[in-house]
Coordinates of C-alpha atoms (C1' of nucleotides) in Angstrom, one line a residue:
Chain A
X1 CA 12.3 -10.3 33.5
X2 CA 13.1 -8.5 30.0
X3 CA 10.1 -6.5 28.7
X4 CA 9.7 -7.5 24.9
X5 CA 8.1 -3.9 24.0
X6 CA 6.0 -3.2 21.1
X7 CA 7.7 -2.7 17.8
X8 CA 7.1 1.0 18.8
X9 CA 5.5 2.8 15.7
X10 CA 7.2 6.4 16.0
X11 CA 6.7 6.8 12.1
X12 CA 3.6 9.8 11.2
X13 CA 0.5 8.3 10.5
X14 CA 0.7 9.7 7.1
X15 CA 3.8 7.4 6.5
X16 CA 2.5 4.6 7.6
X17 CA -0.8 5.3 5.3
X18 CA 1.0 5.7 2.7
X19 CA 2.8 2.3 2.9
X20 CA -0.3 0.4 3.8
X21 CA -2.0 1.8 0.7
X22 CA 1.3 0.8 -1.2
X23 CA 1.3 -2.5 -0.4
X24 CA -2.4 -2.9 -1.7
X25 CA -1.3 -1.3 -4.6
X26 CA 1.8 -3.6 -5.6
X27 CA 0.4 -6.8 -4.2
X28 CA -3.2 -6.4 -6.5
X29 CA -5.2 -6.0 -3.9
X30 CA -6.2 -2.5 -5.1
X31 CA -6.2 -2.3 -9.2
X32 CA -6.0 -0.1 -11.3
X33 CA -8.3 2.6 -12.4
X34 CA -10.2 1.9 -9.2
X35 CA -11.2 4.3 -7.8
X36 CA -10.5 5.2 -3.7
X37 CA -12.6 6.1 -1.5
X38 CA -12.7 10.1 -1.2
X39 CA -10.5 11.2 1.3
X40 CA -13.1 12.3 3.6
X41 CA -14.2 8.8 3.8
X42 CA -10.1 7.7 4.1
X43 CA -9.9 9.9 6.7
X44 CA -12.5 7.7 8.8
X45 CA -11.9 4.6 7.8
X46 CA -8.2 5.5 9.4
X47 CA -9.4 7.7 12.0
X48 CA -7.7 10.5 11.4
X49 CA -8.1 13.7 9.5
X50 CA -8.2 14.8 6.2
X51 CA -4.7 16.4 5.8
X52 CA -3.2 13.4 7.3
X53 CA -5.0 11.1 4.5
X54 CA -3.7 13.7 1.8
X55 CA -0.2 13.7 2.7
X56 CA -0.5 10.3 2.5
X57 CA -2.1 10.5 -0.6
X58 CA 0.9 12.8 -2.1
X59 CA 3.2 10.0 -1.3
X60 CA 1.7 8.0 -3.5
X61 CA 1.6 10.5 -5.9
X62 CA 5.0 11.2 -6.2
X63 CA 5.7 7.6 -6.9
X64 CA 3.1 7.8 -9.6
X65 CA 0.8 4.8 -7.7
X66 CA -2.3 7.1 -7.2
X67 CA -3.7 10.0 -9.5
X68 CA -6.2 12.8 -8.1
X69 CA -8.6 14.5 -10.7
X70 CA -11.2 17.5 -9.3
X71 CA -15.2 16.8 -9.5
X72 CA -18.2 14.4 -9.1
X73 CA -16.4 12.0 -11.4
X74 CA -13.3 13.1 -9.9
X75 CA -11.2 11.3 -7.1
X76 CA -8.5 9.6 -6.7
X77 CA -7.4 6.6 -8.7
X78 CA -4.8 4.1 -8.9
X79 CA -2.0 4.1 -11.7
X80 CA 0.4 2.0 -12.4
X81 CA 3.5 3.9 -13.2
X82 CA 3.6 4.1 -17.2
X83 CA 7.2 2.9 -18.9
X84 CA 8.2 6.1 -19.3
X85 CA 8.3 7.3 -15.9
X86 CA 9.8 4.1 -14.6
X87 CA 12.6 4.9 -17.0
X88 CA 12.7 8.3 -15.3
X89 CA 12.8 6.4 -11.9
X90 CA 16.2 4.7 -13.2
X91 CA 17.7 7.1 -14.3
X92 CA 17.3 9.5 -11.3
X93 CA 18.4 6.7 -9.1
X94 CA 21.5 5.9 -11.4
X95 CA 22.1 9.9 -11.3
X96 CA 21.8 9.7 -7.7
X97 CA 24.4 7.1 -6.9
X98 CA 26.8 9.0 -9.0
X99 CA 26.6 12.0 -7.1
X100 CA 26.8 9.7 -3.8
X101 CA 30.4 9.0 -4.9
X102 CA 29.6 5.5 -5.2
X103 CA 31.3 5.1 -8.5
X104 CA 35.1 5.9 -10.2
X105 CA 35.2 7.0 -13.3
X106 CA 37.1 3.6 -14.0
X107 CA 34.1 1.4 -13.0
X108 CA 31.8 3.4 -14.9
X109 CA 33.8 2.5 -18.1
X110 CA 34.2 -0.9 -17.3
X111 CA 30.4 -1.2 -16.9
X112 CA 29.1 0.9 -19.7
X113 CA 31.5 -1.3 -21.9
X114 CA 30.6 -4.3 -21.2
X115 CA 26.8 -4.0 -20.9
X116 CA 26.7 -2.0 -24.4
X117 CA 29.0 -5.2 -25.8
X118 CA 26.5 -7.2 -24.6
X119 CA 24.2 -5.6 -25.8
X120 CA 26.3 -5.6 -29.7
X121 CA 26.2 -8.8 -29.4
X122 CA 22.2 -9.6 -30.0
X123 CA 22.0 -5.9 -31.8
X124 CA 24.1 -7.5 -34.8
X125 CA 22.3 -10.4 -34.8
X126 CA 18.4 -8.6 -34.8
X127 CA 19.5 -5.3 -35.8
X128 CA 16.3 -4.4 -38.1
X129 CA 16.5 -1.2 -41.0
X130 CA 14.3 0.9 -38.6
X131 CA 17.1 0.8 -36.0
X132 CA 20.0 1.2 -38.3
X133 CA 18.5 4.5 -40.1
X134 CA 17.5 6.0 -36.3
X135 CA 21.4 5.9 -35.7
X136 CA 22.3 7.1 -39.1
X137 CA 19.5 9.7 -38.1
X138 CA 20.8 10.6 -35.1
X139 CA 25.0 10.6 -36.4
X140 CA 23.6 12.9 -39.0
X141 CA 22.8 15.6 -36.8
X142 CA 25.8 15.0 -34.7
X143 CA 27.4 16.4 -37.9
X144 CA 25.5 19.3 -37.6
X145 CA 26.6 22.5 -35.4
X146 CA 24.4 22.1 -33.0
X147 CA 24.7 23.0 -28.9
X148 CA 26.3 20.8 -26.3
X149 CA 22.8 20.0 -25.0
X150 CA 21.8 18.6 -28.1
X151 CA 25.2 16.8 -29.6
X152 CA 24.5 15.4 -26.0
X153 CA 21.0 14.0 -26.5
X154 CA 22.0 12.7 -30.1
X155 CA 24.4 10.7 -28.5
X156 CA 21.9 9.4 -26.0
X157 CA 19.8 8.7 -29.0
X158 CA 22.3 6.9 -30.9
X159 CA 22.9 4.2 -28.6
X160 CA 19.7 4.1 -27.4
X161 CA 18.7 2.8 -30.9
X162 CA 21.5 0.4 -30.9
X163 CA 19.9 -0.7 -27.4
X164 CA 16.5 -1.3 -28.6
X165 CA 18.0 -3.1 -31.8
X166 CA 18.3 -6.2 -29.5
X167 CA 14.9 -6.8 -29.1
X168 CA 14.5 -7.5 -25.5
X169 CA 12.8 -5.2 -23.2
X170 CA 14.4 -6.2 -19.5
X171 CA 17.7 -5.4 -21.8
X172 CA 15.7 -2.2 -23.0
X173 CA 14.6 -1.2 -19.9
X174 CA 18.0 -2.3 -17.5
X175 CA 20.4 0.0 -19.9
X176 CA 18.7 3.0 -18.9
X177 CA 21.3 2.8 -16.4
X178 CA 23.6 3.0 -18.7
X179 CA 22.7 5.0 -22.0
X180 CA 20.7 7.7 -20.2
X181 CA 22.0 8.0 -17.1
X182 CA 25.9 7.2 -17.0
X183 CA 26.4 8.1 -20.7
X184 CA 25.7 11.8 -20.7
X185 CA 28.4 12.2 -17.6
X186 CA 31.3 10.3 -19.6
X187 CA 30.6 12.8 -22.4
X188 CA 30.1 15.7 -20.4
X189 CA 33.7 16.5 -20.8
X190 CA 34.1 15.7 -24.3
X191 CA 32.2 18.4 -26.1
X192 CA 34.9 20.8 -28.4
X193 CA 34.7 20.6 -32.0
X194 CA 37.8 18.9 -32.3
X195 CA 36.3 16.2 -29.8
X196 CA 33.2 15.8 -31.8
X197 CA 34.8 14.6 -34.8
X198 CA 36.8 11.7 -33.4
X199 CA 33.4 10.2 -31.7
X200 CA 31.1 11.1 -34.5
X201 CA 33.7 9.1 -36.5
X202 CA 33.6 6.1 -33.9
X203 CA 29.8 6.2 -33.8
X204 CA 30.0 5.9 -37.9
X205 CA 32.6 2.7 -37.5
X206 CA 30.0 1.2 -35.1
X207 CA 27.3 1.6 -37.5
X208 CA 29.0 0.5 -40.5
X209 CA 29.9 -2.5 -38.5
X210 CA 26.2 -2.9 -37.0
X211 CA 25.1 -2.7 -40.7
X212 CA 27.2 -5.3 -41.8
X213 CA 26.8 -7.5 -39.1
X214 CA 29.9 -7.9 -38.5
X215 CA 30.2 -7.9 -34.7
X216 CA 34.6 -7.7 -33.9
X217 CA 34.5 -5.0 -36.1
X218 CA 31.9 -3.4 -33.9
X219 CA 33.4 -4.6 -31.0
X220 CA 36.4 -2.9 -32.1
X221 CA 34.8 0.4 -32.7
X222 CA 32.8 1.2 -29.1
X223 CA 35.7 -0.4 -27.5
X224 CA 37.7 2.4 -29.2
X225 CA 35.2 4.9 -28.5
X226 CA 34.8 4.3 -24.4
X227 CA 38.5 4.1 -24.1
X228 CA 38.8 7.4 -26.1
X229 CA 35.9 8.9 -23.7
X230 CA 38.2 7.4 -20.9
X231 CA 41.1 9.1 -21.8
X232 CA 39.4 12.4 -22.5
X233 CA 38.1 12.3 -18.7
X234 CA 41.4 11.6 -17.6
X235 CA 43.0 14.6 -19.2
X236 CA 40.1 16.9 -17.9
X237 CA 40.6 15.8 -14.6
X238 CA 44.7 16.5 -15.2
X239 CA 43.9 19.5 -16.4
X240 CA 41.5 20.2 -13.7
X241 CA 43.9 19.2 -11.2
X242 CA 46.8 21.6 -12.6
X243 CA 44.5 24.3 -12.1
X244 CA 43.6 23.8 -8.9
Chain B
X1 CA -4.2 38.0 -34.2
X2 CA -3.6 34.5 -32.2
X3 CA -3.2 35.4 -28.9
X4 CA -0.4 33.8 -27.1
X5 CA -1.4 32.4 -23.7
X6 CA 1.2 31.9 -20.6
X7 CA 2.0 28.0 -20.4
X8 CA -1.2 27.7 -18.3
X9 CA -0.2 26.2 -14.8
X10 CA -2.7 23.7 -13.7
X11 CA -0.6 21.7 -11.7
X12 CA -1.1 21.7 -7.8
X13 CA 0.8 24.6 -6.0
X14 CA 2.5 21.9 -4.0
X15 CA 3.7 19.7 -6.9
X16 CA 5.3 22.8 -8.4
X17 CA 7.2 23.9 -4.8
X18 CA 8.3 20.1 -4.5
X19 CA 9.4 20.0 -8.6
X20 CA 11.4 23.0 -7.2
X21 CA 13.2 22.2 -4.4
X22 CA 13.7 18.7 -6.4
X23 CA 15.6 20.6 -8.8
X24 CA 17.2 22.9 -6.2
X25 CA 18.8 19.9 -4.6
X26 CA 19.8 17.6 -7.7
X27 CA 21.5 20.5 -9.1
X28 CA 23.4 20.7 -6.3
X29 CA 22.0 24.4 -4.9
X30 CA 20.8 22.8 -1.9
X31 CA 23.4 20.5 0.4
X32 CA 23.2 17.4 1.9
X33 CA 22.2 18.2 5.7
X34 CA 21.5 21.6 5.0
X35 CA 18.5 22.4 6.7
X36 CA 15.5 23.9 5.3
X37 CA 13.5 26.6 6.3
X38 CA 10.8 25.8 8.9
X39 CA 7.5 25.1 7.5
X40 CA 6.0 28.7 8.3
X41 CA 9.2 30.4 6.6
X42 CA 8.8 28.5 3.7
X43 CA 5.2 28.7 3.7
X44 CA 6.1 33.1 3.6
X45 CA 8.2 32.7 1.2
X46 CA 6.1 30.6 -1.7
X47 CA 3.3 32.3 -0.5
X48 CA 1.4 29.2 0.7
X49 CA -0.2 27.8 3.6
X50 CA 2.1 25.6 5.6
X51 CA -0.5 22.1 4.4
X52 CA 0.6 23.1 0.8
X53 CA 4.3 23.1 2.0
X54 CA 4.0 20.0 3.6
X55 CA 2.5 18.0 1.1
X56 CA 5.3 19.4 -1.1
X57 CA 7.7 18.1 1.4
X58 CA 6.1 14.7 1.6
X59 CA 6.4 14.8 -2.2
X60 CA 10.0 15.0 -1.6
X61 CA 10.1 12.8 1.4
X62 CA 8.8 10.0 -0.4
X63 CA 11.5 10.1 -2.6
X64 CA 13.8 9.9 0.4
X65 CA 15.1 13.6 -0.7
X66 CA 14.6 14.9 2.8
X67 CA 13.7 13.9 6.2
X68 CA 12.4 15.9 9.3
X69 CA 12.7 16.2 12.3
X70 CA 10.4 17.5 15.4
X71 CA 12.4 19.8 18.3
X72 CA 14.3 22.8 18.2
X73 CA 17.1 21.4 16.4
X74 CA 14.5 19.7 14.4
X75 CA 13.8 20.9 11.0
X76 CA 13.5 19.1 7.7
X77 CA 17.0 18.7 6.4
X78 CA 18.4 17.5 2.8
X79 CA 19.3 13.9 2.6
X80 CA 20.8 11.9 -0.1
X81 CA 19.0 8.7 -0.7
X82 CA 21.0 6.1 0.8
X83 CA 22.6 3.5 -1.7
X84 CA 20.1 0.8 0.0
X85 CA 17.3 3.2 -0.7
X86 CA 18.0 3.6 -4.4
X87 CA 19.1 -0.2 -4.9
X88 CA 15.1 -0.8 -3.4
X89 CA 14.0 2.1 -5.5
X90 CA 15.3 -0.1 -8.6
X91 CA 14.2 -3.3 -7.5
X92 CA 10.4 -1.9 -7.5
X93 CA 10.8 0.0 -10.5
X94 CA 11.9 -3.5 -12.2
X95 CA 8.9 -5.4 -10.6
X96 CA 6.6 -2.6 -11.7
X97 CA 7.9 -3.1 -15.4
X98 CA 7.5 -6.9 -14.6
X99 CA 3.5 -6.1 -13.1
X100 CA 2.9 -3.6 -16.3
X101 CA 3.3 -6.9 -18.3
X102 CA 6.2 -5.4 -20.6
X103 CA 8.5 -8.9 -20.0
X104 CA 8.3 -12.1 -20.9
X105 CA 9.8 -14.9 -19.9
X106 CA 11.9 -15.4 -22.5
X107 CA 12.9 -11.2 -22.7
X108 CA 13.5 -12.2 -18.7
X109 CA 15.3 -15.5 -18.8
X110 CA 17.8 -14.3 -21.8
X111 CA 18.3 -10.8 -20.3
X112 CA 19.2 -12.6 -16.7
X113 CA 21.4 -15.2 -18.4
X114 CA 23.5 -12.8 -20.1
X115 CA 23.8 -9.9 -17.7
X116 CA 25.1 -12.8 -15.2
X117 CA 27.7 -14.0 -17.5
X118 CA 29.0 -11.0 -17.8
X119 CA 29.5 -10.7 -14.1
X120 CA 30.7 -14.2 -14.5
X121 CA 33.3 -13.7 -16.4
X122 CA 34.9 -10.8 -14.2
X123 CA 33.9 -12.2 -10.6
X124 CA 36.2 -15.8 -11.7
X125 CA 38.8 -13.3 -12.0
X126 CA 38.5 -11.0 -8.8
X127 CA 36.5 -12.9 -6.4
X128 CA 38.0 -13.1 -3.3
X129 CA 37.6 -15.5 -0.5
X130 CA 35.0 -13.5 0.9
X131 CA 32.9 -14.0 -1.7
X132 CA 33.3 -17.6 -1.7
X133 CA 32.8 -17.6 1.6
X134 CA 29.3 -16.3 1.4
X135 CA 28.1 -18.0 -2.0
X136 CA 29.0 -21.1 0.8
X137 CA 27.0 -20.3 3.4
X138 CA 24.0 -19.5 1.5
X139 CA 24.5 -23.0 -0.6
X140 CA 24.3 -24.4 2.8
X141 CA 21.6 -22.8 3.9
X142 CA 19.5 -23.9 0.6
X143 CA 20.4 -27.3 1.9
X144 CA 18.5 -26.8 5.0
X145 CA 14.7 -27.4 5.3
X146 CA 13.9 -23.2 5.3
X147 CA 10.2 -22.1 4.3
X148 CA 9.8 -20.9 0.4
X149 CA 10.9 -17.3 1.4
X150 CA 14.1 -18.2 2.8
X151 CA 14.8 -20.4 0.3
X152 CA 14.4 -17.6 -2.0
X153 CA 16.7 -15.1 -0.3
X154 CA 19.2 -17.5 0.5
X155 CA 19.3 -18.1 -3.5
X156 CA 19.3 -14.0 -4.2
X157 CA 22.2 -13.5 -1.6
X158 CA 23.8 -16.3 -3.3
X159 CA 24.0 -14.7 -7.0
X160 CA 24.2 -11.5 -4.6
X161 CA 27.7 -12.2 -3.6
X162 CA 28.6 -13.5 -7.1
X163 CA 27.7 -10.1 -8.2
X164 CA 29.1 -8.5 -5.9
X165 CA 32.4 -10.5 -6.9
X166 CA 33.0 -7.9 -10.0
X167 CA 34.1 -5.9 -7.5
X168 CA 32.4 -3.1 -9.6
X169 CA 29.8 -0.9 -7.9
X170 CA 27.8 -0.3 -11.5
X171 CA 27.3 -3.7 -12.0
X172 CA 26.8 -4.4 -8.3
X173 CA 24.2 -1.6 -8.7
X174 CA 22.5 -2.5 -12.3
X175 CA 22.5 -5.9 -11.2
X176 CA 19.8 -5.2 -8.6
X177 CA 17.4 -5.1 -11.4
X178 CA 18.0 -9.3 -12.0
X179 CA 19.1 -10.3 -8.9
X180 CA 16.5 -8.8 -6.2
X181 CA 14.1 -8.1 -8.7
X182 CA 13.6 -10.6 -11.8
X183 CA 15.6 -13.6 -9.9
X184 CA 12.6 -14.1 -7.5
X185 CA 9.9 -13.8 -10.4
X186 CA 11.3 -16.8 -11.9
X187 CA 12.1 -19.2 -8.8
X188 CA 9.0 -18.5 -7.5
X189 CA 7.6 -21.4 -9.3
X190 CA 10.3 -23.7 -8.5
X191 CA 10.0 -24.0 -4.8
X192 CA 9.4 -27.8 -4.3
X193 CA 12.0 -30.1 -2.7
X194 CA 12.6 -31.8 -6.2
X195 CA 13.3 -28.9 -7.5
X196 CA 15.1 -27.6 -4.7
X197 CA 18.0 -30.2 -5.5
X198 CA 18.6 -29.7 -9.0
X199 CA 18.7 -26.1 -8.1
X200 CA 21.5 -26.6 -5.6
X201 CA 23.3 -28.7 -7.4
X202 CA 23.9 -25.9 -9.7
X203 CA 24.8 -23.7 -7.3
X204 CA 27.2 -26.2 -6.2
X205 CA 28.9 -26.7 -9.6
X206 CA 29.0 -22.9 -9.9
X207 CA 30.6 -22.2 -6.8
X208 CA 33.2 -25.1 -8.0
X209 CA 34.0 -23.1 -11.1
X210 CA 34.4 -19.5 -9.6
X211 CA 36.4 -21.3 -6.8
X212 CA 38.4 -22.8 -9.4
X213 CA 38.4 -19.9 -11.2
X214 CA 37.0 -22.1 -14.4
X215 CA 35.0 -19.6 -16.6
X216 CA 33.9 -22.2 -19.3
X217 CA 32.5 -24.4 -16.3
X218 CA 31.0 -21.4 -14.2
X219 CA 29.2 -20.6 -17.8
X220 CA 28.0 -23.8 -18.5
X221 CA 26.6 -24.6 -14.8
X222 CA 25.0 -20.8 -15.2
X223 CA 23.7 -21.9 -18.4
X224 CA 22.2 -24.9 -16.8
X225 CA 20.8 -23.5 -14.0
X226 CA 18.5 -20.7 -16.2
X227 CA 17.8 -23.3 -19.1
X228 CA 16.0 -25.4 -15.9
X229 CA 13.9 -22.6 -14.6
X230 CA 13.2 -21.9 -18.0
X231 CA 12.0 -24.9 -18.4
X232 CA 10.3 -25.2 -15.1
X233 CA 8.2 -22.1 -15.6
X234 CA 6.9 -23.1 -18.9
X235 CA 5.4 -26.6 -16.9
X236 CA 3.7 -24.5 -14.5
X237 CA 2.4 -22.5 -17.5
X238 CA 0.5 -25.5 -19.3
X239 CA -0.2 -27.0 -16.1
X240 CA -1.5 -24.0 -15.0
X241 CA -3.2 -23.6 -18.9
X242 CA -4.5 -27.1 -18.5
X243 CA -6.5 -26.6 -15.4
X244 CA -8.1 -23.4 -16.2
Chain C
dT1 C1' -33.5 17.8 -29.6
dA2 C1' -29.7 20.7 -28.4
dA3 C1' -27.6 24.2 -26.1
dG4 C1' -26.7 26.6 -22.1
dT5 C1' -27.3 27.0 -17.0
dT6 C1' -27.2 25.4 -12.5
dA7 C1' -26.3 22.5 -8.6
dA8 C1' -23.7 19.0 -6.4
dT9 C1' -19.5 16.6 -5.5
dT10 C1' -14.6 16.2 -4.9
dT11 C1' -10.0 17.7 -4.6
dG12 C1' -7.1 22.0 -3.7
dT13 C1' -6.0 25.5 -0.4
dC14 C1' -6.1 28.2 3.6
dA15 C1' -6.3 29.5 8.7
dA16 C1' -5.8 28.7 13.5
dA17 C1' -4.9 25.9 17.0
dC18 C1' -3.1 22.1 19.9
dA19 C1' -0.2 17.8 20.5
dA20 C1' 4.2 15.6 20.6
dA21 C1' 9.0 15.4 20.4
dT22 C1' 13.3 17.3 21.4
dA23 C1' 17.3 20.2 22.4
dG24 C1' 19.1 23.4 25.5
dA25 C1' 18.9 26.1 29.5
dA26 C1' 17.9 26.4 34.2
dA27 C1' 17.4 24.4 38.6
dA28 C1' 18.1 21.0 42.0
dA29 C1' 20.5 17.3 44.2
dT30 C1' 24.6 14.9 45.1
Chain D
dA1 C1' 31.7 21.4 41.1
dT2 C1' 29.3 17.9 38.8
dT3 C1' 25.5 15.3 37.7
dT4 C1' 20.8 14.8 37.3
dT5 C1' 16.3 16.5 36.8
dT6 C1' 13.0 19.8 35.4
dC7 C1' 11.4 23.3 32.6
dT8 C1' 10.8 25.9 28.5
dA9 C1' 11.0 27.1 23.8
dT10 C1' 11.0 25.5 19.1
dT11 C1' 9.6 22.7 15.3
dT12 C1' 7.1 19.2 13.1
dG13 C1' 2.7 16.2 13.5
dT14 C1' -2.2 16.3 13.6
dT15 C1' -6.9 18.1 13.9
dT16 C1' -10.9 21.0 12.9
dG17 C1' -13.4 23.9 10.0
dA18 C1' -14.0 26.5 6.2
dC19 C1' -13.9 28.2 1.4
dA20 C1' -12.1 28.0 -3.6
dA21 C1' -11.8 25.7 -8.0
dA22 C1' -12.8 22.3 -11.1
dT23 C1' -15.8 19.2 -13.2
dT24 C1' -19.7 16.2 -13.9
dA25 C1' -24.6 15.5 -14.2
dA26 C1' -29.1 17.1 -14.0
dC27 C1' -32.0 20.6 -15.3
dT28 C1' -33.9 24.3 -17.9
dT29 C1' -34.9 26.7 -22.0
dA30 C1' -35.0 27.8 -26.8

DNA sequence: TAAGTTAATTTGTCAAACAAATAGAAAAAT
DNA sequence: ATTTTTCTATTTGTTTGACAAATTAACTTA
């Protein structure tokens, strides 16, 4: 007769802690602000000791679902992660499955311009003055000499603004992917002077075009500017690859 | 004269040593499988206890950064997270956002309905029989009496394998966020039998299209199929509204 | 009443030890 | 000689116990 064993729990107690606790966290059961018990009192409740609870604990913590403050009042409490940091979360993921391998520099394109079309689409529809002068904002200093780091980030902000100018947040939130993560590793390679100029000048096309609502012109204009990033890559690589 | 303190570090000893070795290994300084110290060495060498370095490693751990081992060729070792890993890692950062109230369901249904076009429109041109071949089965399996849950995942593996039709990785990847995330949210209310069939049926008339590689059909049968659980969720609302 | 002081509580850190798993070496059996 | 078993050393997993640091609340004092 075949012995039908136990689902064998060989994970560390702290492990499986931690994703009991998790599981009260995302399903309600534990909400937020409240307060746990202290760990002494963790420790008991799962028989075990005190470091065992904290690593637990520190789990949590790194996924932002718990927060530990010092003192009578002190203890630890549930969070929910804040926007911000679940941004963080995507992009780090996103970062992650470039470094993986997962994705060619020819996907990447293709994604990045499709998902920023779409998003031109409802952007030169709802496009509202605050968004059109953060990307004038944010093309200005592109003008300006300033490092790679922070041409870089200007970029990032650019398009983020033409991002938020569609008005939905799951669009907001999903191009993370995109704008913050994938972005800055197309332009990586595109940072000379010379370089600058011919993207600051498709950024200003876009805008222009976002201004006027005229969406084939815009079209027109990131199209030209990912396939110009594209190409750039390409020669880096070549140029790479002669080298080597 | 103002006197200029050192950035005062009040953060925990062990959320500095993980933020380290974070960096250490997104930066590339530390390899995949490269294995670590042990505990005690790296204990010595941050001038720490070995708790403090574990709960720093259980930082890490929980971000599915590294992974230990017990025995003499044990050891905790650097691991990339695994594309599975981060696709789950986006699918709870997206129900997170979802929990932290920041969509609607209008922000939901429009994001969903246009991010799937888009794959749409490049999965009538690439799919391959494969993917026909598992959009099929799951249909079939809608068609069978299955519990709720079932029901559910056989309708996620369904736009799963539409996705997955792109045959791009970043879209396969970004898509995780509607598909296994936002997709369940808004069929959870349309889980009766009546509902069940008008939900196949366009599933049926979408496989049809990308079969037929018909993107004006496939559009319009997506188009249906998110205008009904649109509508559908809004009934439970002011049902919901008109009992409370 | 208000300010400063003290005490209590809770997390943060440390130290030392044993348990459990595991790989490799050594020993035993075929 | 080869295979199997046993033993041993190493490393993480867990426990116990203690003290340090931070912070709140009560208490004391002016």
């Amino acid at each position: 007769m075949a012995i039908k064993y136990d689902t064998l729990v060989t994970q560390s107690l702290a492990k499986q802690i931690a994703e009991n606790l998790r599981e009260a966290i995302l399903d309600g059961r534990l909400k937020v602000d409240q307060r746990l018990p202290t760990e002494e009192e963790l420790a008991a409740r799962f028989s075990v000791s005190r470091p065992t609870i904290r690593e637990a604990l520190k789990r949590l913590a790194a996924q932002n679902l718990v927060r530990s403050r010092r003192g009578p009042a002190g203890g630890t409490f549930i969070t929910r992660p804040s926007d911000a940091e679940l941004r963080v979360t995507l992009q780090n993921a996103t970062t992650l499955m470039v470094t993986l391998g997962e994705f060619d520099i020819d996907a990447i394109t293709e994604a990045r311009l499709e998902l920023e079309r779409l998003c031109l689409k409802l952007a030169v529809e709802r496009r509202q003055p605050e968004h059109l002068q953060r990307m004038a904002d944010e093309l200005q200093r592109q003008r300006e000499p300033v490092s790679d780091e922070e041409f870089c980030a200007a970029d990032v902000r650019f398009h983020r603004a033409l991002v938020d100018a569609t008005a939905n947040p799951v669009l907001q939130f999903n191009m993370v992917t995109v704008i913050e993560a994938l972005q800055p590793l197309m332009n990586m390679i595109a940072n000379r002077t010379r370089e600058r100029e011919v993207i600051v000048d498709h950024h200003q096309r876009l805008l222009d075009a976002v201004s006027a609502s005229e969406l084939p012109a815009a079209e027109k204009a990131l199209t030209g500017l990912v396939d110009y990033l594209r190409q750039q890559y390409q020669l880096a690589r070549e140029r790479q690859a002669a080298r080597g």
